[in-house]
Amino acid sequence: MASTAPSREEAENAVRTLIRWAGDDPEREGLVDTPARVVRAYEEFFAGYTSDPVGVLERTFSEVEGYDEMIVMNDIRFESHCEHHMAPIIGKAHIGYIPDRRVVGISKLARLVDIYAKRLQIQEKMTVQIADTLHDVLQPQGVAVVIEASHQCMTTRGIHKPGASLVTSRMLGTFRKNPATRREFLRILRLSGASVAD
């Protein structure tokens, strides 16, 4: 967090202000503890600001016996919040890469998604951040990231279109240059039940 971050007391007072603005009394029994609960929830929702995505990927393994085929981890569930309305974004990330001598533990891929998801986001930016970080740190032959998510800012407010989902992708290296590699990745996702298409 930045050194200019408000104190916990200031954050709780801000929640009280919003409760009053909405038309309720923050001192009534059902709401008296709500400001503290909201601040604790925000610490969890936005924990990605206190984590280093590069650091998560720095421990790699080089004893892979020459493995140089595609590695795919799919259906990495995440919860984020849109930076425009602070409404939830619920979705799944699918990550593929082709190593060049180094691989990373699979839990680190899920952790990378979580770090970027637990920040105020737009899906397009999050897709780029995950792909570019993995590409920059591992320096693989290629990286592919596909994210599919439902945005509560359009399903519970505004246009009210429940069931709609957004799919974004970023292809780097051989996934961008070689259509056959890209098709293989997308075929693997379809086999897993992901709703992406060629």
Short mmCIF file of C-alpha atoms in Angstrom, two decimals:
data_model
loop_
_atom_site.label_atom_id
_atom_site.label_comp_id
_atom_site.label_asym_id
_atom_site.label_seq_id
_atom_site.Cartn_x
_atom_site.Cartn_y
_atom_site.Cartn_z
CA MET A 1 0.00 0.00 0.00
CA ALA A 2 1.12 3.56 -0.61
CA SER A 3 2.36 5.48 2.42
CA THR A 4 -0.44 8.00 1.88
CA ALA A 5 -3.14 5.36 2.43
CA PRO A 6 -5.88 6.48 4.83
CA SER A 7 -5.93 5.00 8.32
CA ARG A 8 -8.34 2.21 9.22
CA GLU A 9 -10.38 4.74 11.21
CA GLU A 10 -10.65 7.03 8.17
CA ALA A 11 -11.70 4.09 6.00
CA GLU A 12 -14.40 3.06 8.48
CA ASN A 13 -15.66 6.65 8.65
CA ALA A 14 -15.91 6.66 4.87
CA VAL A 15 -18.17 3.59 5.04
CA ARG A 16 -20.33 5.34 7.64
CA THR A 17 -20.65 8.29 5.25
CA LEU A 18 -21.81 5.98 2.44
CA ILE A 19 -24.37 4.34 4.73
CA ARG A 20 -25.75 7.76 5.63
CA TRP A 21 -25.71 8.79 1.95
CA ALA A 22 -27.72 5.64 1.08
CA GLY A 23 -30.34 6.77 3.60
CA ASP A 24 -29.68 4.60 6.64
CA ASP A 25 -28.29 5.13 10.13
CA PRO A 26 -24.78 3.70 10.67
CA GLU A 27 -25.41 3.71 14.42
CA ARG A 28 -28.39 1.37 14.37
CA GLU A 29 -27.83 -2.13 15.75
CA GLY A 30 -27.64 -3.97 12.42
CA LEU A 31 -25.12 -1.52 10.95
CA VAL A 32 -22.97 -0.49 13.88
CA ASP A 33 -20.25 -3.08 13.08
CA THR A 34 -20.62 -2.83 9.29
CA PRO A 35 -17.84 -0.25 8.71
CA ALA A 36 -15.26 -2.51 10.38
CA ARG A 37 -16.54 -5.53 8.46
CA VAL A 38 -16.38 -3.66 5.14
CA VAL A 39 -12.80 -2.54 5.78
CA ARG A 40 -11.77 -6.12 6.62
CA ALA A 41 -13.49 -7.34 3.45
CA TYR A 42 -11.67 -4.70 1.39
CA GLU A 43 -8.35 -5.92 2.81
CA GLU A 44 -9.18 -9.33 1.37
CA PHE A 45 -10.72 -8.08 -1.88
CA PHE A 46 -7.71 -5.90 -2.70
CA ALA A 47 -4.84 -7.94 -1.21
CA GLY A 48 -3.18 -7.96 -4.64
CA TYR A 49 -1.81 -4.49 -4.05
CA THR A 50 0.45 -5.84 -1.30
CA SER A 51 1.80 -8.79 -3.35
CA ASP A 52 4.56 -8.87 -5.96
CA PRO A 53 3.54 -10.83 -9.08
CA VAL A 54 7.13 -11.07 -10.32
CA GLY A 55 8.31 -12.43 -6.98
CA VAL A 56 5.73 -15.21 -7.11
CA LEU A 57 7.22 -16.54 -10.36
CA GLU A 58 10.91 -16.19 -9.54
CA ARG A 59 11.34 -19.72 -8.16
CA THR A 60 11.48 -21.93 -11.24
CA PHE A 61 12.54 -25.49 -12.03
CA SER A 62 15.03 -26.32 -14.78
CA GLU A 63 15.20 -30.12 -14.32
CA VAL A 64 12.48 -30.88 -16.83
CA GLU A 65 14.29 -33.56 -18.90
CA GLY A 66 14.00 -31.42 -22.02
CA TYR A 67 10.21 -30.97 -21.77
CA ASP A 68 9.25 -28.39 -24.39
CA GLU A 69 5.56 -29.04 -25.07
CA MET A 70 2.58 -26.95 -24.06
CA ILE A 71 1.68 -26.59 -20.38
CA VAL A 72 -1.93 -25.58 -19.79
CA MET A 73 -3.71 -24.79 -16.54
CA ASN A 74 -7.37 -24.03 -17.01
CA ASP A 75 -10.41 -23.04 -14.97
CA ILE A 76 -8.50 -20.89 -12.48
CA ARG A 77 -11.46 -19.27 -10.72
CA PHE A 78 -11.05 -15.68 -9.62
CA GLU A 79 -13.02 -12.86 -8.06
CA SER A 80 -12.13 -9.29 -8.90
CA HIS A 81 -13.78 -5.85 -8.84
CA CYS A 82 -14.25 -3.49 -11.76
CA GLU A 83 -12.50 -0.17 -11.43
CA HIS A 84 -15.50 1.73 -12.77
CA HIS A 85 -18.20 0.66 -10.31
CA MET A 86 -16.26 -1.51 -7.81
CA ALA A 87 -18.75 -4.27 -8.63
CA PRO A 88 -17.63 -7.92 -8.63
CA ILE A 89 -16.13 -9.65 -11.66
CA ILE A 90 -16.41 -13.44 -11.34
CA GLY A 91 -14.63 -15.63 -13.82
CA LYS A 92 -12.06 -18.18 -14.87
CA ALA A 93 -8.58 -17.78 -16.32
CA HIS A 94 -6.91 -20.28 -18.64
CA ILE A 95 -3.12 -20.10 -18.98
CA GLY A 96 -0.82 -21.90 -21.39
CA TYR A 97 2.89 -21.61 -22.05
CA ILE A 98 5.63 -23.48 -23.86
CA PRO A 99 8.73 -23.54 -21.67
CA ASP A 100 12.26 -22.76 -22.71
CA ARG A 101 14.23 -24.78 -20.14
CA ARG A 102 12.32 -23.43 -17.10
CA VAL A 103 8.90 -24.20 -15.65
CA VAL A 104 7.09 -22.77 -12.66
CA GLY A 105 5.08 -24.59 -9.99
CA ILE A 106 1.43 -24.79 -11.00
CA SER A 107 0.21 -23.15 -7.79
CA LYS A 108 2.21 -20.08 -8.81
CA LEU A 109 0.05 -19.68 -11.93
CA ALA A 110 -3.07 -19.56 -9.78
CA ARG A 111 -1.35 -17.16 -7.39
CA LEU A 112 -0.41 -14.88 -10.30
CA VAL A 113 -4.05 -14.71 -11.35
CA ASP A 114 -5.12 -13.92 -7.78
CA ILE A 115 -2.61 -11.10 -7.37
CA TYR A 116 -3.91 -9.25 -10.40
CA ALA A 117 -7.56 -10.15 -9.72
CA LYS A 118 -7.38 -8.74 -6.20
CA ARG A 119 -6.95 -5.20 -7.51
CA LEU A 120 -9.38 -2.78 -9.11
CA GLN A 121 -9.44 -4.04 -12.68
CA ILE A 122 -10.78 -4.10 -16.16
CA GLN A 123 -10.66 -7.55 -17.71
CA GLU A 124 -8.63 -6.50 -20.74
CA LYS A 125 -5.86 -5.05 -18.57
CA MET A 126 -5.82 -8.06 -16.26
CA THR A 127 -5.42 -10.39 -19.25
CA VAL A 128 -2.40 -8.42 -20.47
CA GLN A 129 -0.84 -8.22 -16.99
CA ILE A 130 -0.98 -11.97 -16.43
CA ALA A 131 0.39 -12.84 -19.87
CA ASP A 132 3.13 -10.21 -19.91
CA THR A 133 4.37 -11.02 -16.39
CA LEU A 134 4.58 -14.74 -17.17
CA HIS A 135 6.35 -13.97 -20.46
CA ASP A 136 8.82 -11.51 -18.91
CA VAL A 137 9.79 -13.69 -15.94
CA LEU A 138 9.89 -17.18 -17.50
CA GLN A 139 10.95 -16.09 -21.00
CA PRO A 140 9.19 -19.10 -22.54
CA GLN A 141 8.67 -19.81 -26.23
CA GLY A 142 5.14 -18.47 -25.91
CA VAL A 143 2.32 -17.58 -23.54
CA ALA A 144 -1.45 -17.73 -23.99
CA VAL A 145 -4.03 -16.36 -21.58
CA VAL A 146 -7.80 -16.50 -21.99
CA ILE A 147 -10.16 -15.03 -19.41
CA GLU A 148 -13.92 -15.45 -19.37
CA ALA A 149 -15.93 -13.57 -16.75
CA SER A 150 -19.29 -12.19 -15.72
CA HIS A 151 -19.36 -8.52 -14.74
CA GLN A 152 -21.82 -7.58 -12.03
CA CYS A 153 -21.63 -3.95 -13.13
CA MET A 154 -23.75 -4.95 -16.13
CA THR A 155 -25.69 -7.91 -14.73
CA THR A 156 -27.01 -6.32 -11.50
CA ARG A 157 -27.13 -2.64 -12.51
CA GLY A 158 -27.21 -0.49 -15.62
CA ILE A 159 -28.21 -2.60 -18.60
CA HIS A 160 -29.19 -5.64 -16.42
CA LYS A 161 -28.08 -8.49 -18.70
CA PRO A 162 -27.55 -11.57 -16.48
CA GLY A 163 -25.86 -14.51 -18.15
CA ALA A 164 -23.65 -12.38 -20.38
CA SER A 165 -19.92 -13.05 -20.18
CA LEU A 166 -16.84 -11.38 -21.61
CA VAL A 167 -13.95 -13.34 -23.13
CA THR A 168 -10.51 -11.76 -23.56
CA SER A 169 -7.23 -13.26 -24.73
CA ARG A 170 -3.56 -12.43 -25.14
CA MET A 171 -1.19 -14.54 -27.22
CA LEU A 172 2.57 -14.01 -27.14
CA GLY A 173 5.52 -15.68 -28.86
CA THR A 174 4.70 -18.88 -30.71
CA PHE A 175 1.00 -18.64 -29.75
CA ARG A 176 0.79 -15.38 -31.70
CA LYS A 177 3.06 -16.39 -34.60
CA ASN A 178 1.91 -19.97 -35.16
CA PRO A 179 -1.82 -20.50 -35.86
CA ALA A 180 -1.47 -24.26 -35.29
CA THR A 181 -0.11 -23.70 -31.77
CA ARG A 182 -2.92 -21.27 -30.99
CA ARG A 183 -5.51 -23.75 -32.29
CA GLU A 184 -4.03 -26.54 -30.17
CA PHE A 185 -4.32 -24.37 -27.05
CA LEU A 186 -7.93 -23.43 -27.80
CA ARG A 187 -8.74 -27.08 -28.57
CA ILE A 188 -7.40 -28.08 -25.13
CA LEU A 189 -9.64 -25.44 -23.53
CA ARG A 190 -12.70 -26.75 -25.40
CA LEU A 191 -11.92 -30.30 -24.25
CA SER A 192 -11.94 -28.98 -20.68
CA GLY A 193 -15.37 -27.43 -21.18
CA ALA A 194 -14.30 -23.80 -21.55
CA SER A 195 -16.64 -21.72 -23.70
CA VAL A 196 -13.97 -20.22 -25.96
CA ALA A 197 -13.91 -20.65 -29.73
CA ASP A 198 -11.24 -20.50 -32.45
#
